[in-house]
Amino acid sequence: MKKGILITVAIVMSVVLVFAITLLMISQDPIKKAEKETIAIAKESAGLVKATDFYWYNREKTYFSVAGLNESDEEIMVIVAKDGGGKTILNQDEFITEQQAKELTREEKGSIDILEARIGLEGDTPIWEVSYKQENGRLGYYVLTAKSGKWVSDIENI
């Protein structure tokens, strides 16, 4: 009797595990597809040869961005609009890095937990949006220009 119950529980747990893994893989498909398409666009339009980071920015409009190296071994950033496919290409001397954006945010906001940074466009201006958790546990977004690191906006206590 106990052996039968254990076998039944093992079968149910196996089915649940397979379902959970399948659901996770299906949910990742849009991200992987967007990353693959963005890298292909960056290779064609900006000479990307090695992708190092992929970003998905979603505010008023959605942008997919890829950072990496071009044929000259220079760091570039290619920002692609989801709708219309418009491209913005930045060379290494034209933007601050993700790490620099996080450091500038930490300097301004003090004791916070940085969650992630995403690059996108606000109008025609490339911006970094750095999400963070405040000491009170609430979320915030610190937005700065990607070209100079100047403050654009800050949304707190979400």
XYZ file of N, CA, C and O in Angstrom:
632
model
N 0.823 -1.200 0.000
C 0.000 0.000 0.000
C 0.866 1.262 0.000
O 0.628 2.154 -0.797
N 1.854 1.313 0.924
C 2.720 2.480 0.980
C 3.532 2.626 -0.300
O 3.767 3.733 -0.765
N 3.941 1.510 -0.863
C 4.720 1.541 -2.097
C 3.891 2.113 -3.247
O 4.382 2.892 -4.063
N 2.627 1.769 -3.306
C 1.726 2.289 -4.329
C 1.536 3.787 -4.211
O 1.491 4.504 -5.203
N 1.413 4.279 -2.987
C 1.250 5.723 -2.755
C 2.514 6.461 -3.166
O 2.449 7.515 -3.811
N 3.676 5.914 -2.804
C 4.950 6.542 -3.174
C 5.122 6.605 -4.685
O 5.584 7.618 -5.225
N 4.746 5.557 -5.372
C 4.850 5.534 -6.840
C 3.913 6.578 -7.440
O 4.289 7.322 -8.354
N 2.689 6.668 -6.917
C 1.724 7.646 -7.405
C 2.246 9.073 -7.181
O 2.168 9.929 -8.081
N 2.782 9.332 -5.989
C 3.325 10.655 -5.683
C 4.505 10.975 -6.606
O 4.628 12.086 -7.129
N 5.358 9.994 -6.846
C 6.509 10.202 -7.727
C 6.055 10.523 -9.149
O 6.625 11.405 -9.808
N 5.027 9.841 -9.620
C 4.517 10.086 -10.969
C 3.916 11.487 -11.056
O 4.185 12.242 -11.998
N 3.125 11.873 -10.064
C 2.506 13.199 -10.055
C 3.586 14.282 -10.009
O 3.521 15.271 -10.744
N 4.586 14.095 -9.160
C 5.676 15.078 -9.061
C 6.442 15.171 -10.376
O 6.841 16.267 -10.785
N 6.646 14.058 -11.044
C 7.346 14.060 -12.330
C 6.547 14.830 -13.375
O 7.110 15.614 -14.145
N 5.249 14.621 -13.404
C 4.389 15.326 -14.354
C 4.423 16.835 -14.068
O 4.538 17.653 -14.987
N 4.339 17.214 -12.802
C 4.384 18.627 -12.424
C 5.719 19.238 -12.824
O 5.777 20.349 -13.354
N 6.817 18.535 -12.594
C 8.147 19.026 -12.946
C 8.282 19.209 -14.458
O 8.768 20.241 -14.917
N 7.842 18.251 -15.229
C 7.905 18.352 -16.695
C 7.048 19.526 -17.168
O 7.463 20.302 -18.034
N 5.864 19.696 -16.585
C 4.991 20.821 -16.945
C 5.664 22.150 -16.624
O 5.634 23.079 -17.440
N 6.276 22.261 -15.459
C 6.933 23.512 -15.049
C 8.103 23.843 -15.966
O 8.282 24.998 -16.369
N 8.908 22.862 -16.312
C 10.044 23.089 -17.206
C 9.555 23.505 -18.588
O 10.092 24.428 -19.194
N 8.527 22.860 -19.082
C 7.959 23.200 -20.388
C 7.413 24.626 -20.386
O 7.653 25.398 -21.316
N 6.710 24.988 -19.336
C 6.170 26.336 -19.215
C 7.286 27.374 -19.185
O 7.200 28.418 -19.838
N 8.350 27.105 -18.458
C 9.494 28.014 -18.392
C 10.127 28.187 -19.774
O 10.434 29.306 -20.186
N 10.310 27.106 -20.486
C 10.921 27.181 -21.813
C 10.040 27.965 -22.783
O 10.536 28.780 -23.564
N 8.735 27.750 -22.722
C 7.814 28.470 -23.600
C 7.819 29.958 -23.276
O 7.793 30.802 -24.170
N 7.896 30.300 -21.993
C 7.882 31.715 -21.607
C 9.155 32.436 -22.027
O 9.154 33.654 -22.182
N 10.245 31.728 -22.215
C 11.512 32.330 -22.625
C 11.612 32.507 -24.140
O 12.486 33.233 -24.623
N 10.745 31.883 -24.909
C 10.807 31.958 -26.370
C 10.788 33.378 -26.925
O 11.607 33.712 -27.777
N 9.887 34.265 -26.485
C 9.888 35.625 -27.040
C 11.191 36.375 -26.776
O 11.665 37.115 -27.634
N 11.777 36.187 -25.617
C 13.036 36.850 -25.287
C 14.153 36.342 -26.186
O 14.922 37.126 -26.753
N 14.244 35.039 -26.316
C 15.297 34.444 -27.149
C 15.132 34.845 -28.611
O 16.108 35.129 -29.305
N 13.884 34.887 -29.075
C 13.629 35.286 -30.461
C 14.026 36.742 -30.683
O 14.684 37.076 -31.668
N 13.646 37.635 -29.747
C 13.996 39.054 -29.862
C 15.506 39.236 -29.839
O 16.056 40.034 -30.602
N 16.185 38.513 -28.969
C 17.648 38.614 -28.886
C 18.302 38.160 -30.193
O 19.181 38.852 -30.724
N 17.854 37.058 -30.722
C 18.418 36.534 -31.974
C 18.207 37.517 -33.128
O 19.126 37.790 -33.903
N 17.010 38.076 -33.224
C 16.706 39.028 -34.302
C 17.502 40.326 -34.145
O 17.990 40.876 -35.126
N 17.643 40.798 -32.907
C 18.393 42.031 -32.659
C 19.864 41.848 -32.999
O 20.490 42.728 -33.608
N 20.426 40.721 -32.647
C 21.828 40.435 -32.973
C 22.008 40.383 -34.487
O 22.978 40.927 -35.029
N 21.073 39.772 -35.188
C 21.156 39.700 -36.652
C 21.111 41.102 -37.264
O 21.885 41.412 -38.185
N 20.233 41.961 -36.757
C 20.140 43.332 -37.256
C 21.440 44.080 -36.970
O 21.958 44.814 -37.816
N 21.989 43.899 -35.766
C 23.233 44.581 -35.385
C 24.406 44.106 -36.235
O 25.281 44.898 -36.595
N 24.443 42.834 -36.573
C 25.511 42.315 -37.439
C 25.420 42.955 -38.815
O 26.434 43.371 -39.390
N 24.203 43.045 -39.338
C 23.997 43.583 -40.683
C 24.220 45.092 -40.738
O 24.851 45.602 -41.654
N 23.718 45.825 -39.751
C 23.736 47.282 -39.837
C 24.944 47.945 -39.178
O 25.293 49.062 -39.538
N 25.574 47.268 -38.214
C 26.659 47.922 -37.472
C 27.946 47.102 -37.448
O 28.901 47.488 -36.789
N 27.962 45.975 -38.127
C 29.169 45.162 -38.163
C 29.483 44.469 -36.850
O 30.649 44.184 -36.548
N 28.455 44.164 -36.062
C 28.662 43.447 -34.806
C 29.262 42.083 -35.093
O 28.789 41.353 -35.966
N 30.332 41.728 -34.369
C 30.923 40.395 -34.538
C 30.809 39.566 -33.265
O 30.844 38.337 -33.324
N 30.650 40.227 -32.116
C 30.501 39.494 -30.858
C 29.527 40.250 -29.960
O 29.773 41.385 -29.585
N 28.419 39.599 -29.627
C 27.438 40.183 -28.717
C 27.814 39.844 -27.285
O 28.160 38.699 -26.988
N 27.754 40.846 -26.408
C 28.083 40.611 -25.002
C 26.876 40.762 -24.082
O 26.810 40.099 -23.057
N 25.938 41.636 -24.426
C 24.759 41.857 -23.584
C 23.541 42.155 -24.445
O 23.655 42.741 -25.517
N 22.384 41.757 -23.935
C 21.115 42.032 -24.602
C 20.194 42.707 -23.588
O 20.148 42.318 -22.417
N 19.469 43.734 -24.037
C 18.568 44.480 -23.161
C 17.194 44.586 -23.803
O 17.078 44.749 -25.013
N 16.163 44.523 -22.971
C 14.780 44.695 -23.403
C 14.229 45.866 -22.607
O 14.014 45.768 -21.405
N 14.023 46.998 -23.268
C 13.518 48.213 -22.628
C 12.075 48.413 -23.034
O 11.738 48.340 -24.215
N 11.210 48.682 -22.047
C 9.794 48.821 -22.344
C 9.192 49.914 -21.476
O 8.968 49.719 -20.298
N 8.973 51.048 -22.077
C 8.286 52.132 -21.382
C 7.179 52.603 -22.302
O 6.203 51.898 -22.482
N 7.299 53.781 -22.895
C 6.292 54.216 -23.853
C 6.386 53.398 -25.141
O 5.384 53.111 -25.783
N 7.617 53.059 -25.517
C 7.869 52.200 -26.669
C 8.808 51.092 -26.233
O 9.498 51.213 -25.226
N 8.861 50.046 -27.016
C 9.733 48.913 -26.700
C 10.956 48.943 -27.604
O 10.838 49.145 -28.817
N 12.118 48.746 -26.988
C 13.386 48.690 -27.707
C 14.162 47.460 -27.274
O 14.150 47.090 -26.096
N 14.821 46.852 -28.244
C 15.743 45.756 -27.978
C 17.134 46.278 -28.301
O 17.332 46.911 -29.344
N 18.086 46.014 -27.424
C 19.439 46.523 -27.630
C 20.447 45.413 -27.431
O 20.247 44.510 -26.617
N 21.529 45.532 -28.179
C 22.629 44.580 -28.018
C 23.931 45.368 -27.932
O 24.153 46.307 -28.685
N 24.752 44.974 -26.969
C 26.091 45.547 -26.818
C 27.083 44.491 -27.260
O 26.845 43.287 -27.123
N 28.202 44.947 -27.813
C 29.215 43.992 -28.240
C 30.357 44.676 -28.945
O 30.554 45.888 -28.830
N 31.085 43.870 -29.694
C 32.269 44.358 -30.396
C 32.051 44.310 -31.898
O 31.452 43.368 -32.417
N 32.594 45.321 -32.593
C 32.525 45.337 -34.055
C 33.820 44.774 -34.643
O 34.678 44.285 -33.909
N 33.964 44.870 -35.968
C 35.143 44.316 -36.647
C 36.441 44.948 -36.166
O 37.494 44.329 -36.198
N 36.383 46.199 -35.727
C 37.572 46.913 -35.244
C 37.836 46.661 -33.762
O 38.666 47.329 -33.156
N 37.099 45.729 -33.175
C 37.229 45.378 -31.765
C 36.842 46.536 -30.846
O 37.331 46.647 -29.731
N 35.959 47.414 -31.344
C 35.448 48.529 -30.556
C 34.084 48.144 -29.997
O 33.307 47.464 -30.666
N 33.808 48.632 -28.796
C 32.510 48.363 -28.193
C 31.459 49.238 -28.851
O 31.649 50.442 -29.013
N 30.334 48.607 -29.209
C 29.215 49.340 -29.800
C 27.932 48.946 -29.083
O 27.864 47.920 -28.401
N 26.919 49.792 -29.250
C 25.584 49.519 -28.738
C 24.613 49.776 -29.881
O 24.668 50.839 -30.506
N 23.763 48.808 -30.162
C 22.763 48.959 -31.216
C 21.392 48.854 -30.565
O 21.079 47.851 -29.915
N 20.592 49.909 -30.709
C 19.250 49.974 -30.139
C 18.262 49.869 -31.293
O 18.317 50.664 -32.227
N 17.355 48.884 -31.223
C 16.409 48.632 -32.309
C 14.989 48.779 -31.773
O 14.621 48.155 -30.769
N 14.189 49.599 -32.444
C 12.785 49.772 -32.069
C 11.999 48.525 -32.440
O 12.164 47.980 -33.532
N 11.163 48.056 -31.517
C 10.334 46.880 -31.801
C 9.388 47.164 -32.959
O 9.240 46.352 -33.856
N 8.755 48.328 -32.921
C 7.835 48.711 -33.995
C 8.575 49.572 -35.001
O 9.095 50.628 -34.666
N 8.660 49.114 -36.207
C 9.301 49.878 -37.265
C 10.765 49.550 -37.474
O 11.319 49.839 -38.520
N 11.409 48.968 -36.484
C 12.793 48.525 -36.644
C 13.828 49.624 -36.778
O 14.947 49.364 -37.205
N 13.486 50.872 -36.412
C 14.473 51.943 -36.467
C 15.680 51.610 -35.601
O 15.543 51.007 -34.544
N 16.868 51.989 -36.065
C 18.098 51.623 -35.361
C 18.864 52.867 -34.924
O 18.929 53.846 -35.631
N 19.446 52.763 -33.738
C 20.383 53.765 -33.242
C 21.666 53.024 -32.915
O 21.652 52.050 -32.163
N 22.769 53.484 -33.505
C 24.062 52.820 -33.303
C 24.979 53.789 -32.568
O 25.181 54.921 -33.005
N 25.498 53.336 -31.442
C 26.406 54.144 -30.638
C 27.770 53.463 -30.579
O 27.849 52.254 -30.380
N 28.837 54.245 -30.740
C 30.189 53.727 -30.590
C 30.650 53.939 -29.154
O 30.087 54.758 -28.432
N 31.710 53.224 -28.755
C 32.141 53.209 -27.362
C 32.381 54.590 -26.768
O 32.160 54.795 -25.585
N 32.809 55.534 -27.569
C 33.069 56.869 -27.029
C 31.806 57.729 -26.960
O 31.856 58.878 -26.534
N 30.660 57.170 -27.352
C 29.405 57.920 -27.368
C 28.445 57.541 -26.242
O 27.362 58.104 -26.159
N 28.796 56.575 -25.391
C 27.867 56.179 -24.340
C 28.603 55.683 -23.104
O 29.734 55.233 -23.183
N 27.913 55.799 -21.971
C 28.459 55.237 -20.741
C 28.023 53.776 -20.664
O 26.998 53.397 -21.212
N 28.804 52.977 -19.995
C 28.505 51.545 -19.899
C 27.399 51.288 -18.878
O 27.047 52.164 -18.079
N 26.897 50.080 -18.892
C 25.898 49.672 -17.906
C 26.459 49.827 -16.492
O 25.783 50.339 -15.598
N 27.700 49.411 -16.303
C 28.329 49.512 -14.981
C 28.442 50.976 -14.535
O 28.184 51.301 -13.381
N 28.826 51.856 -15.445
C 28.915 53.278 -15.112
C 27.541 53.847 -14.756
O 27.421 54.652 -13.826
N 26.495 53.425 -15.478
C 25.132 53.886 -15.180
C 24.721 53.430 -13.779
O 24.121 54.196 -13.013
N 25.058 52.205 -13.431
C 24.742 51.696 -12.092
C 25.512 52.462 -11.015
O 24.965 52.787 -9.958
N 26.784 52.739 -11.272
C 27.602 53.474 -10.299
C 27.078 54.899 -10.104
O 27.007 55.382 -8.968
N 26.698 55.569 -11.181
C 26.142 56.921 -11.073
C 24.838 56.906 -10.284
O 24.569 57.808 -9.481
N 24.033 55.884 -10.495
C 22.778 55.748 -9.754
C 23.061 55.545 -8.273
O 22.441 56.184 -7.423
N 23.998 54.675 -7.963
C 24.351 54.405 -6.563
C 24.900 55.667 -5.881
O 24.573 55.954 -4.742
N 25.724 56.431 -6.603
C 26.260 57.680 -6.050
C 25.131 58.653 -5.715
O 25.172 59.325 -4.685
N 24.139 58.723 -6.585
C 23.038 59.668 -6.387
C 22.033 59.182 -5.340
O 21.539 59.962 -4.539
N 21.731 57.887 -5.344
C 20.660 57.365 -4.501
C 21.136 56.840 -3.147
O 20.318 56.590 -2.271
N 22.432 56.636 -2.983
C 22.937 56.163 -1.691
C 22.747 54.670 -1.504
O 22.984 53.876 -2.402
N 22.247 54.290 -0.346
C 22.144 52.886 0.046
C 20.915 52.233 -0.592
O 19.821 52.246 -0.033
N 21.116 51.691 -1.768
C 20.047 51.002 -2.497
C 20.591 49.688 -3.036
O 21.801 49.477 -3.103
N 19.692 48.822 -3.423
C 20.057 47.559 -4.051
C 19.732 47.673 -5.542
O 18.560 47.734 -5.925
N 20.772 47.740 -6.384
C 20.568 47.844 -7.829
C 20.051 46.498 -8.347
O 20.652 45.453 -8.086
N 18.967 46.524 -9.085
C 18.389 45.299 -9.630
C 18.900 45.025 -11.042
O 19.391 43.946 -11.317
N 18.732 45.998 -11.935
C 19.217 45.842 -13.302
C 19.195 47.182 -14.023
O 18.621 48.147 -13.533
N 19.828 47.207 -15.180
C 19.823 48.400 -16.024
C 19.442 47.975 -17.437
O 19.810 46.891 -17.890
N 18.670 48.838 -18.089
C 18.246 48.598 -19.464
C 18.477 49.869 -20.257
O 18.289 50.964 -19.739
N 18.837 49.706 -21.503
C 19.050 50.876 -22.356
C 17.929 50.942 -23.390
O 17.446 49.917 -23.872
N 17.494 52.160 -23.678
C 16.445 52.371 -24.659
C 16.488 53.812 -25.133
O 17.498 54.497 -24.972
N 15.403 54.257 -25.703
C 15.316 55.634 -26.192
C 14.115 56.327 -25.569
O 13.050 55.725 -25.428
N 14.304 57.569 -25.209
C 13.207 58.462 -24.850
C 13.252 59.553 -25.902
O 14.161 60.387 -25.892
N 12.312 59.522 -26.820
C 12.390 60.387 -27.995
C 13.565 59.914 -28.832
O 13.639 58.754 -29.207
N 14.505 60.802 -29.084
C 15.717 60.434 -29.823
C 16.922 60.278 -28.902
O 18.040 60.085 -29.378
N 16.704 60.389 -27.606
C 17.800 60.363 -26.643
C 18.013 58.958 -26.083
O 17.101 58.405 -25.458
N 19.206 58.382 -26.278
C 19.496 57.088 -25.649
C 19.599 57.276 -24.132
O 20.259 58.197 -23.651
N 18.910 56.418 -23.389
C 18.904 56.531 -21.931
C 19.147 55.157 -21.288
O 18.856 54.121 -21.867
N 19.699 55.205 -20.085
C 19.786 54.022 -19.226
C 18.694 54.157 -18.176
O 18.549 55.205 -17.554
N 17.933 53.110 -17.985
C 16.941 53.041 -16.919
C 17.457 52.009 -15.913
O 17.558 50.828 -16.228
N 17.812 52.483 -14.718
C 18.362 51.612 -13.689
C 17.267 51.365 -12.651
O 16.771 52.311 -12.031
N 16.887 50.104 -12.486
C 15.881 49.781 -11.467
C 16.599 49.417 -10.170
O 17.677 48.827 -10.186
N 15.974 49.806 -9.054
C 16.599 49.581 -7.759
C 15.535 49.345 -6.691
O 14.362 49.672 -6.870
N 15.983 48.780 -5.584
C 15.118 48.592 -4.429
C 15.630 49.505 -3.321
O 16.810 49.485 -2.990
N 14.729 50.285 -2.766
C 15.080 51.209 -1.696
C 15.162 50.468 -0.357
O 14.729 49.316 -0.250
N 15.693 51.137 0.652
C 15.798 50.538 1.985
C 14.436 50.133 2.536
O 14.323 49.161 3.284
N 13.381 50.866 2.159
C 12.034 50.551 2.637
C 11.396 49.399 1.845
O 10.233 49.069 2.056
N 12.154 48.814 0.896
C 11.660 47.678 0.125
C 10.911 48.055 -1.137
O 10.533 47.185 -1.919
N 10.680 49.314 -1.346
C 9.954 49.757 -2.535
C 10.899 49.898 -3.726
O 12.093 50.108 -3.556
N 10.326 49.801 -4.915
C 11.109 49.882 -6.144
C 11.243 51.311 -6.637
O 10.407 52.171 -6.336
N 12.272 51.542 -7.430
C 12.472 52.831 -8.059
C 13.180 52.666 -9.387
O 13.783 51.624 -9.665
N 13.069 53.693 -10.221
C 13.739 53.718 -11.519
C 14.478 55.040 -11.641
O 13.871 56.105 -11.531
N 15.762 54.960 -11.876
C 16.591 56.144 -12.061
C 16.980 56.178 -13.529
O 17.543 55.210 -14.054
N 16.659 57.270 -14.223
C 16.886 57.372 -15.661
C 17.952 58.434 -15.920
O 17.865 59.548 -15.411
N 18.961 58.057 -16.713
C 20.017 58.992 -17.067
C 20.387 58.830 -18.531
O 20.156 57.772 -19.126
N 20.930 59.885 -19.120
C 21.284 59.806 -20.534
C 22.436 58.833 -20.721
O 23.353 58.767 -19.905
N 22.383 58.093 -21.800
C 23.441 57.124 -22.082
C 24.698 57.809 -22.605
O 25.787 57.263 -22.501
N 24.549 58.997 -23.152
C 25.714 59.678 -23.718
C 26.536 60.410 -22.672
O 27.759 60.431 -22.750
N 25.894 60.992 -21.665
C 26.653 61.779 -20.690
C 26.474 61.326 -19.249
O 27.239 61.714 -18.382
N 25.456 60.539 -18.989
C 25.189 60.114 -17.617
C 24.435 61.153 -16.800
O 24.325 61.024 -15.589
N 23.896 62.162 -17.464
C 23.143 63.196 -16.753
C 21.761 62.673 -16.371
O 21.131 61.941 -17.127
N 21.288 63.126 -15.204
C 19.985 62.741 -14.693
C 18.873 63.187 -15.631
O 18.881 64.302 -16.138
N 17.891 62.306 -15.862
C 16.709 62.631 -16.651
C 15.483 62.620 -15.748
O 14.717 63.579 -15.719
N 15.290 61.519 -15.013
C 14.138 61.421 -14.115
C 14.393 60.333 -13.079
O 15.292 59.509 -13.227
N 13.561 60.345 -12.046
C 13.649 59.359 -10.977
C 12.231 59.055 -10.522
O 11.478 59.974 -10.186
N 11.871 57.802 -10.532
C 10.573 57.382 -10.059
C 10.819 56.540 -8.802
O 11.515 55.533 -8.865
N 10.252 56.974 -7.674
C 10.499 56.290 -6.403
C 9.220 55.724 -5.809
O 8.131 56.067 -6.208
N 9.418 54.858 -4.821
C 8.344 54.326 -3.976
C 7.227 53.636 -4.755
O 6.059 53.889 -4.536
N 7.626 52.777 -5.647
C 6.644 52.016 -6.413
C 6.309 50.753 -5.633
O 7.118 50.067 -5.147
